[in-house]
Amino acid sequence: MKNERDGKCRICGGYSKLSFEHIPPKKAFNDKKAFIYEGRELMKQIGSEKFPWDTSGLRYRQMQGGIGSYTLCGDCNNKTGGWYAPSFIDFIHLGYRFILDYGYPSLQHGTIYPIKFYDLYPLKIIKQVFTMFCSINSPELAETHPDIRKFILSKQSCGLDPNKYALLIYLGKGALIRNIGISGMLSIGKGKTRVISELSTPPFGFVL
């Protein structure tokens, strides 16, 4: 039987022993015991009177020391962790500082809030976000879109085709981490489709 920790790296595509990747990084407040609920369990909420975040009675998996999985080879994990993760961690910490200063009760759904960040590296933050999107999806994401692979693994690469990709960010309350792999979205009446993936790393969420 193959070791379940052997497999294809979600970024470079090489087959090797995979290292554990915290999603989001461990120092981005992802170092505590967590309860994992899969989509098939959450679907049981449909038609009930329970709130979407009410997980009482659902089956879960417990993880110690933060949420993550064996998704990246050691080389990709070390590179991205050294190049991009520290800037992303700073970004998350500053985001929480903004929310605490602003006050949770004052945040209103659908409102745009100006947030000023200083001494950050946006490109490194974006590359860490793309790294996480690769980790929550199958290896086919980077294989089908080699420009994403190059964007992550080339420290000098600084852009992606804006006609092909859009990265959106939102501000959210609470501490729930949500990962949604590649999905299709259809705009009824407009006949338009979008291929999206979403991950939330409180206090922010990202849609690719």
Short mmCIF file of C-alpha atoms in Angstrom, two decimals:
data_model
loop_
_atom_site.label_atom_id
_atom_site.label_comp_id
_atom_site.label_asym_id
_atom_site.label_seq_id
_atom_site.Cartn_x
_atom_site.Cartn_y
_atom_site.Cartn_z
CA MET A 1 0.00 0.00 0.00
CA LYS A 2 1.32 3.43 -0.92
CA ASN A 3 2.09 5.83 1.86
CA GLU A 4 -0.72 8.38 1.85
CA ARG A 5 1.91 11.07 2.27
CA ASP A 6 3.49 10.18 -1.08
CA GLY A 7 1.90 11.87 -4.05
CA LYS A 8 1.97 14.57 -6.67
CA CYS A 9 2.93 18.05 -5.54
CA ARG A 10 0.06 20.49 -6.12
CA ILE A 11 2.46 23.13 -7.50
CA CYS A 12 5.41 21.61 -9.38
CA GLY A 13 3.62 18.36 -10.26
CA GLY A 14 6.52 16.14 -9.20
CA TYR A 15 5.81 12.84 -7.47
CA SER A 16 7.55 12.59 -4.11
CA LYS A 17 7.00 12.47 -0.37
CA LEU A 18 4.75 15.40 0.46
CA SER A 19 5.25 17.71 3.42
CA PHE A 20 2.44 19.04 5.57
CA GLU A 21 1.19 22.45 4.46
CA HIS A 22 -0.73 24.61 6.93
CA ILE A 23 -3.56 26.41 5.11
CA PRO A 24 -3.31 29.26 6.04
CA PRO A 25 0.25 29.37 7.45
CA LYS A 26 0.56 28.27 11.05
CA LYS A 27 1.50 31.73 12.35
CA ALA A 28 -1.59 33.22 10.72
CA PHE A 29 -3.62 32.02 13.71
CA ASN A 30 -3.77 28.45 12.40
CA ASP A 31 -2.03 26.60 15.20
CA LYS A 32 -4.89 25.44 17.42
CA LYS A 33 -7.15 22.40 17.52
CA ALA A 34 -9.68 22.52 14.69
CA PHE A 35 -12.82 20.64 13.65
CA ILE A 36 -13.17 19.81 9.95
CA TYR A 37 -16.62 19.51 8.36
CA GLU A 38 -16.79 18.26 4.79
CA GLY A 39 -19.20 19.54 2.17
CA ARG A 40 -21.37 16.42 2.18
CA GLU A 41 -22.03 16.96 5.88
CA LEU A 42 -22.80 20.65 5.48
CA MET A 43 -25.27 19.84 2.68
CA LYS A 44 -27.45 18.22 5.34
CA GLN A 45 -28.23 21.75 6.53
CA ILE A 46 -30.20 22.47 3.35
CA GLY A 47 -33.90 22.67 4.08
CA SER A 48 -33.40 22.85 7.83
CA GLU A 49 -34.05 25.83 10.06
CA LYS A 50 -30.48 25.84 11.35
CA PHE A 51 -28.08 28.65 10.52
CA PRO A 52 -25.33 27.68 8.02
CA TRP A 53 -22.70 27.99 10.75
CA ASP A 54 -24.60 25.78 13.19
CA THR A 55 -22.71 22.50 12.89
CA SER A 56 -24.29 20.74 15.86
CA GLY A 57 -25.03 17.11 15.12
CA LEU A 58 -22.75 16.90 12.06
CA ARG A 59 -19.82 14.53 11.78
CA TYR A 60 -16.37 16.09 11.83
CA ARG A 61 -12.67 15.34 11.77
CA GLN A 62 -10.46 16.76 14.49
CA MET A 63 -7.00 18.13 13.73
CA GLN A 64 -4.41 19.14 16.28
CA GLY A 65 -2.12 22.10 15.68
CA GLY A 66 -3.98 23.75 12.82
CA ILE A 67 -5.68 22.96 9.51
CA GLY A 68 -3.71 21.66 6.56
CA SER A 69 -2.81 18.66 4.48
CA TYR A 70 0.04 16.88 2.72
CA THR A 71 -0.07 18.81 -0.55
CA LEU A 72 3.41 20.14 -1.41
CA CYS A 73 6.81 18.60 -1.92
CA GLY A 74 9.49 19.72 0.51
CA ASP A 75 11.14 21.99 -2.06
CA CYS A 76 7.94 23.88 -2.96
CA ASN A 77 6.93 24.10 0.69
CA ASN A 78 10.30 25.53 1.73
CA LYS A 79 10.44 28.01 -1.15
CA THR A 80 6.95 29.42 -0.77
CA GLY A 81 7.18 29.34 3.02
CA GLY A 82 10.39 31.35 2.94
CA TRP A 83 9.56 33.72 0.08
CA TYR A 84 5.90 34.57 0.66
CA ALA A 85 4.44 33.29 3.94
CA PRO A 86 6.01 35.93 6.27
CA SER A 87 4.43 38.80 4.29
CA PHE A 88 1.06 37.04 4.27
CA ILE A 89 1.26 36.48 8.03
CA ASP A 90 1.96 40.19 8.58
CA PHE A 91 -1.04 40.97 6.36
CA ILE A 92 -3.35 38.78 8.45
CA HIS A 93 -2.10 40.25 11.73
CA LEU A 94 -2.63 43.81 10.49
CA GLY A 95 -6.10 42.86 9.27
CA TYR A 96 -7.08 41.70 12.73
CA ARG A 97 -5.62 44.87 14.21
CA PHE A 98 -7.85 46.92 11.89
CA ILE A 99 -10.94 44.97 12.89
CA LEU A 100 -10.17 45.27 16.62
CA ASP A 101 -9.56 49.00 16.26
CA TYR A 102 -12.69 49.50 14.15
CA GLY A 103 -14.86 47.26 16.25
CA TYR A 104 -16.67 44.13 15.07
CA PRO A 105 -20.17 45.50 15.75
CA SER A 106 -19.52 48.45 13.44
CA LEU A 107 -18.77 46.28 10.41
CA GLN A 108 -21.73 46.13 8.04
CA HIS A 109 -22.37 43.58 5.32
CA GLY A 110 -21.86 44.92 1.78
CA THR A 111 -19.87 47.95 2.89
CA ILE A 112 -16.47 48.84 1.44
CA TYR A 113 -13.90 49.73 4.10
CA PRO A 114 -10.62 51.50 3.34
CA ILE A 115 -7.74 49.75 5.08
CA LYS A 116 -4.25 51.23 5.01
CA PHE A 117 -1.30 48.88 5.22
CA TYR A 118 2.30 49.95 5.54
CA ASP A 119 5.59 48.13 4.93
CA LEU A 120 3.95 45.18 3.21
CA TYR A 121 4.79 43.42 -0.06
CA PRO A 122 1.54 42.93 -2.02
CA LEU A 123 3.11 40.64 -4.62
CA LYS A 124 4.39 38.23 -1.96
CA ILE A 125 0.96 38.21 -0.32
CA ILE A 126 -0.74 37.45 -3.63
CA LYS A 127 1.72 34.65 -4.39
CA GLN A 128 1.05 33.07 -1.00
CA VAL A 129 -2.67 33.22 -1.74
CA PHE A 130 -2.11 31.43 -5.07
CA THR A 131 0.03 28.87 -3.24
CA MET A 132 -2.88 28.14 -0.93
CA PHE A 133 -5.30 27.90 -3.85
CA CYS A 134 -3.05 25.25 -5.37
CA SER A 135 -3.02 23.37 -2.06
CA ILE A 136 -6.81 23.27 -1.67
CA ASN A 137 -7.26 22.06 -5.26
CA SER A 138 -5.95 19.02 -7.13
CA PRO A 139 -2.58 19.03 -8.97
CA GLU A 140 -4.54 19.61 -12.19
CA LEU A 141 -4.95 23.31 -11.33
CA ALA A 142 -1.25 24.05 -11.84
CA GLU A 143 -0.97 21.51 -14.66
CA THR A 144 -3.84 23.06 -16.59
CA HIS A 145 -2.59 26.58 -15.86
CA PRO A 146 1.22 26.46 -16.07
CA ASP A 147 1.32 30.27 -15.84
CA ILE A 148 0.15 29.93 -12.23
CA ARG A 149 2.95 27.44 -11.55
CA LYS A 150 5.51 29.79 -13.06
CA PHE A 151 4.06 32.76 -11.16
CA ILE A 152 4.56 30.95 -7.85
CA LEU A 153 7.88 29.21 -8.44
CA SER A 154 9.66 32.13 -10.11
CA LYS A 155 10.59 34.66 -7.47
CA GLN A 156 10.99 37.29 -10.20
CA SER A 157 7.62 36.65 -11.91
CA CYS A 158 5.35 39.62 -11.26
CA GLY A 159 2.10 39.21 -13.15
CA LEU A 160 -0.71 37.09 -14.58
CA ASP A 161 -3.04 37.76 -17.49
CA PRO A 162 -5.84 40.02 -16.10
CA ASN A 163 -8.13 38.83 -18.90
CA LYS A 164 -7.82 35.29 -17.58
CA TYR A 165 -7.60 35.65 -13.81
CA ALA A 166 -9.17 37.83 -11.13
CA LEU A 167 -8.34 37.70 -7.44
CA LEU A 168 -10.99 39.23 -5.17
CA ILE A 169 -10.75 39.86 -1.44
CA TYR A 170 -13.41 40.38 1.20
CA LEU A 171 -13.44 41.17 4.90
CA GLY A 172 -15.29 38.74 7.13
CA LYS A 173 -16.30 38.37 10.74
CA GLY A 174 -15.67 35.30 12.81
CA ALA A 175 -12.95 32.66 12.75
CA LEU A 176 -14.34 30.03 10.37
CA ILE A 177 -11.90 28.80 7.71
CA ARG A 178 -13.68 27.73 4.52
CA ASN A 179 -12.07 26.13 1.48
CA ILE A 180 -13.97 25.54 -1.77
CA GLY A 181 -12.17 23.90 -4.67
CA ILE A 182 -12.73 24.63 -8.35
CA SER A 183 -16.44 25.19 -8.95
CA GLY A 184 -18.68 26.56 -11.69
CA MET A 185 -20.91 29.59 -11.29
CA LEU A 186 -23.71 30.42 -13.72
CA SER A 187 -25.36 33.84 -13.94
CA ILE A 188 -29.01 33.07 -14.68
CA GLY A 189 -30.38 35.25 -17.47
CA LYS A 190 -26.97 36.52 -18.54
CA GLY A 191 -25.74 33.19 -19.82
CA LYS A 192 -22.30 33.81 -18.32
CA THR A 193 -20.27 31.24 -16.46
CA ARG A 194 -17.32 31.64 -14.15
CA VAL A 195 -14.86 29.08 -12.85
CA ILE A 196 -14.03 29.98 -9.26
CA SER A 197 -12.32 28.76 -6.13
CA GLU A 198 -12.64 30.29 -2.67
CA LEU A 199 -10.73 30.21 0.58
CA SER A 200 -11.24 32.13 3.77
CA THR A 201 -8.31 32.90 6.06
CA PRO A 202 -9.86 35.15 8.70
CA PRO A 203 -10.17 38.06 8.81
CA PHE A 204 -10.00 37.93 4.99
CA GLY A 205 -11.48 35.75 2.30
CA PHE A 206 -10.26 35.31 -1.25
CA VAL A 207 -12.03 34.32 -4.47
CA LEU A 208 -10.01 33.29 -7.53
#
